[in-house]
Amino acid sequence: MTLPLPARRLAAALAACGLLGTPALAAPLPVVVDKVLLQQPSVRSAQALLRAAEAQITQVRSDFLPSLGLSYRNSDARDETQGRPVDRNVRRSDASLRWNVFNGAADTHRLRAAGFTRDAADADLDSVLEQVAFEITEAYADVVRLRQTMTSLQGTIARQEKVEANVAQRVDAGRISSAELDLMHVRLIQSRTLLGQLRAQLGTAEYRYRLLTGEAPDDLITPGIRPTDRDADMDALVERIHERNPRLRAALQRSSARKADIGVARGSFFPAVDLSINKRLDNSTLPVPVSDTDRAAQLQVSIDIPLGGKNLGRHSEAVERHQAAQADADDLLLKVSREITDLYRQLGEAREIAPLTERRVIAAQRVAAAYELHFEAGRRSLNDLSIAQEDLFNAQRALIENRAQQTTLQAQLLSLAGELRETLRTRYQPVPILPELLGTTPYNPALAAAPIPVVEAPPAPEMELSPAITSTAAGTSTPPVSVTAKETDAAGPEQRLAAWAAAWSAGDFSAYRDFYLPDFQPGKGRSTAEWENERRLRVTQAQSPSVRIDKLKLRQLNAERMSTRFVQHYSAGHYRDTVRKQIDWVKVDGQWRIAAETVLALPPASQVGATP
């Protein structure tokens, strides 16, 4: 298909700007930020202003040095000597050195003002860099959010179309009223209208991402930032932002520069003392006059005393500008404090309700699946089923928006503290939403709390109870959290298992991951990376997790292999479950590592903790 001329021109312009090209796999968010940050126009402008401020310092420093003057004169003149005209040629060269030795320290204050202005420009550059990094993060998260929402809505539309076909058959058979079919038409029109709106929003978000990064937004994964303990202390966070906020630092530096300008204005009240040295280097006059100066040297000291009200007005202006700059800094401090408080509370609420959004999706999946069966059996109306399907989409949408909101709020707080770029390099971690939560099949929460079964376990032979771990079998809790993988490398599988449970309970994913083989295969078609992302999410984001092991049995397969079976009791927040597990261990370089992990029995419904 041939594009019209305006469209071809637009495409050519976008290609010239690097906005169109062959789709490629998108780099992780930190790589994208580092790659395109310095290319942004606002960043280049801030860099130019910083260089201009540095050049201004060089100009001010030159005022401390003396000025050297050289003059040369070559003139032809007609003079009269005793009534007789004489053509005379004069060639003369002079040198002068002038130095301001005192001006009321005005130059010193001017240099301080230029230094503060340079520091303010440097803080402005940091502010622009952090703001652009946040904009890229926000655009990245926005594209992911809209794509996931569209996927969920498309699944809802597919289910509604399936129900519509079922209802149409019943209407044709005369079993139900045609009004039921009209109801499904209304629901589908609403869903397709919303899909069109989301598609338009996604197009805008993808175009914005291209403008910011110059890359196609392909294969983006839900971004996330690993929280730290210091982020949980609001007072410490506010204090840190007050100290490091680039905009606030720039405002304070400008206030200091205006204060230094007052010193410059005060210097104008003092007399200016200049020292000058003048010397005649050469003098040649033809014909030679009766009297002239061929060689001369002169030392001169001059004092200029300012009069009038000009300097008073300059001083008053400097004082008022300093007060205005200080008031601007105080006003910015109040705005930043209010912004921090609002963002921190929003982030806290988003994290608080995050587990509830997952439970809402799980419950909505079950309700929608049950209502479909009830509708087929004639126990639920079509209106009940369509409302249940819509509730499922709304629950999935709330989960998606909650994840995106957490990322953008945390990124905005870090941007205020001037730490976003560094944090993206050190604490970035993708947090993809489990595909099961965005699907329609009822999702078992036991699989979200416990590790996913890696294989279907065959009936296991009987195992002897190890005497060394009788206390654990009796129900003793796991060892203290301080036990790490490195400390238990030389221990047997029973000690390693206790340390594994302790690392999980502590939410320490790094220590938890160390217990598995580096190339651990989770099975069921999943890759090691997918398993790591899923387990990182479950281990680090659980609320007060607790893992307790009892009824442990060991089976020695050979010198390098061991199998353990036990009952695992897991709790996190309001969730509880109990499962029977098997973990197979392999000795690698003298260290026991987990080679396979299997859930042998899922918990009965009575053991799963319900949401209060």
Coordinates of N, CA and C in Angstrom, one line a residue, residues 13 47 60 70 73 84 129 132 168 241 257 261 265 275 277 299 302 308 324 400 470-471 481 493 497 499 522:
A13 N 10.6 12.2 8.1 CA 11.0 13.0 9.1 C 11.3 12.2 10.4
Q47 N 23.8 21.5 30.3 CA 25.3 21.4 30.2 C 25.9 22.7 29.6
V60 N 35.7 36.8 35.8 CA 35.8 37.5 37.0 C 37.3 37.4 37.6
L70 N 49.7 49.4 25.4 CA 50.7 49.8 24.4 C 50.1 50.7 23.4
R73 N 52.3 55.9 17.8 CA 51.8 57.1 17.1 C 52.7 57.4 15.9
R84 N 58.0 80.3 9.7 CA 58.4 79.5 8.6 C 57.7 78.1 8.7
L129 N 18.8 15.9 34.7 CA 19.2 14.5 34.5 C 18.2 13.6 35.3
V132 N 14.7 13.7 33.6 CA 14.6 13.0 32.4 C 14.6 11.5 32.7
A168 N -26.8 -16.7 21.8 CA -27.5 -16.6 20.5 C -28.1 -17.9 20.1
I241 N 16.2 13.9 51.3 CA 15.8 14.7 50.1 C 16.1 16.2 50.3
A257 N 24.5 33.4 45.9 CA 25.0 34.2 44.9 C 24.5 35.7 45.1
D261 N 26.3 39.3 45.9 CA 26.1 40.5 45.1 C 26.0 41.7 46.0
A265 N 27.9 45.3 45.8 CA 27.4 46.6 45.8 C 28.0 47.5 47.0
L275 N 46.8 52.0 40.7 CA 48.2 52.2 40.5 C 48.5 52.0 39.0
I277 N 51.6 52.7 35.9 CA 53.0 53.0 35.5 C 53.0 53.3 34.0
L299 N 55.1 57.1 37.6 CA 54.4 56.2 38.5 C 53.2 57.1 39.1
S302 N 46.0 56.9 41.7 CA 44.8 57.7 41.6 C 43.7 57.1 42.5
G308 N 26.9 60.7 44.8 CA 25.6 60.5 44.2 C 24.9 59.3 44.8
A324 N 14.4 38.0 47.8 CA 13.5 37.3 46.8 C 14.1 35.9 46.6
I400 N -2.5 -4.5 37.7 CA -1.5 -3.9 36.8 C -1.2 -2.5 37.2
T470 N 15.6 -35.3 64.7 CA 14.4 -35.6 65.4 C 13.7 -34.4 65.9
S471 N 14.5 -33.4 66.4 CA 13.9 -32.2 67.0 C 13.1 -31.5 65.9
V481 N 17.7 -16.6 61.5 CA 17.8 -16.1 60.1 C 19.3 -15.9 59.8
P493 N 22.5 -32.2 54.2 CA 21.2 -31.7 53.7 C 20.2 -31.2 54.7
L497 N 18.8 -27.6 54.6 CA 17.4 -27.4 54.4 C 16.9 -26.4 55.5
A499 N 18.6 -24.0 56.8 CA 19.1 -22.7 56.4 C 18.4 -22.1 55.2
P522 N 13.6 -25.6 36.5 CA 12.3 -25.8 37.2 C 11.3 -26.7 36.5

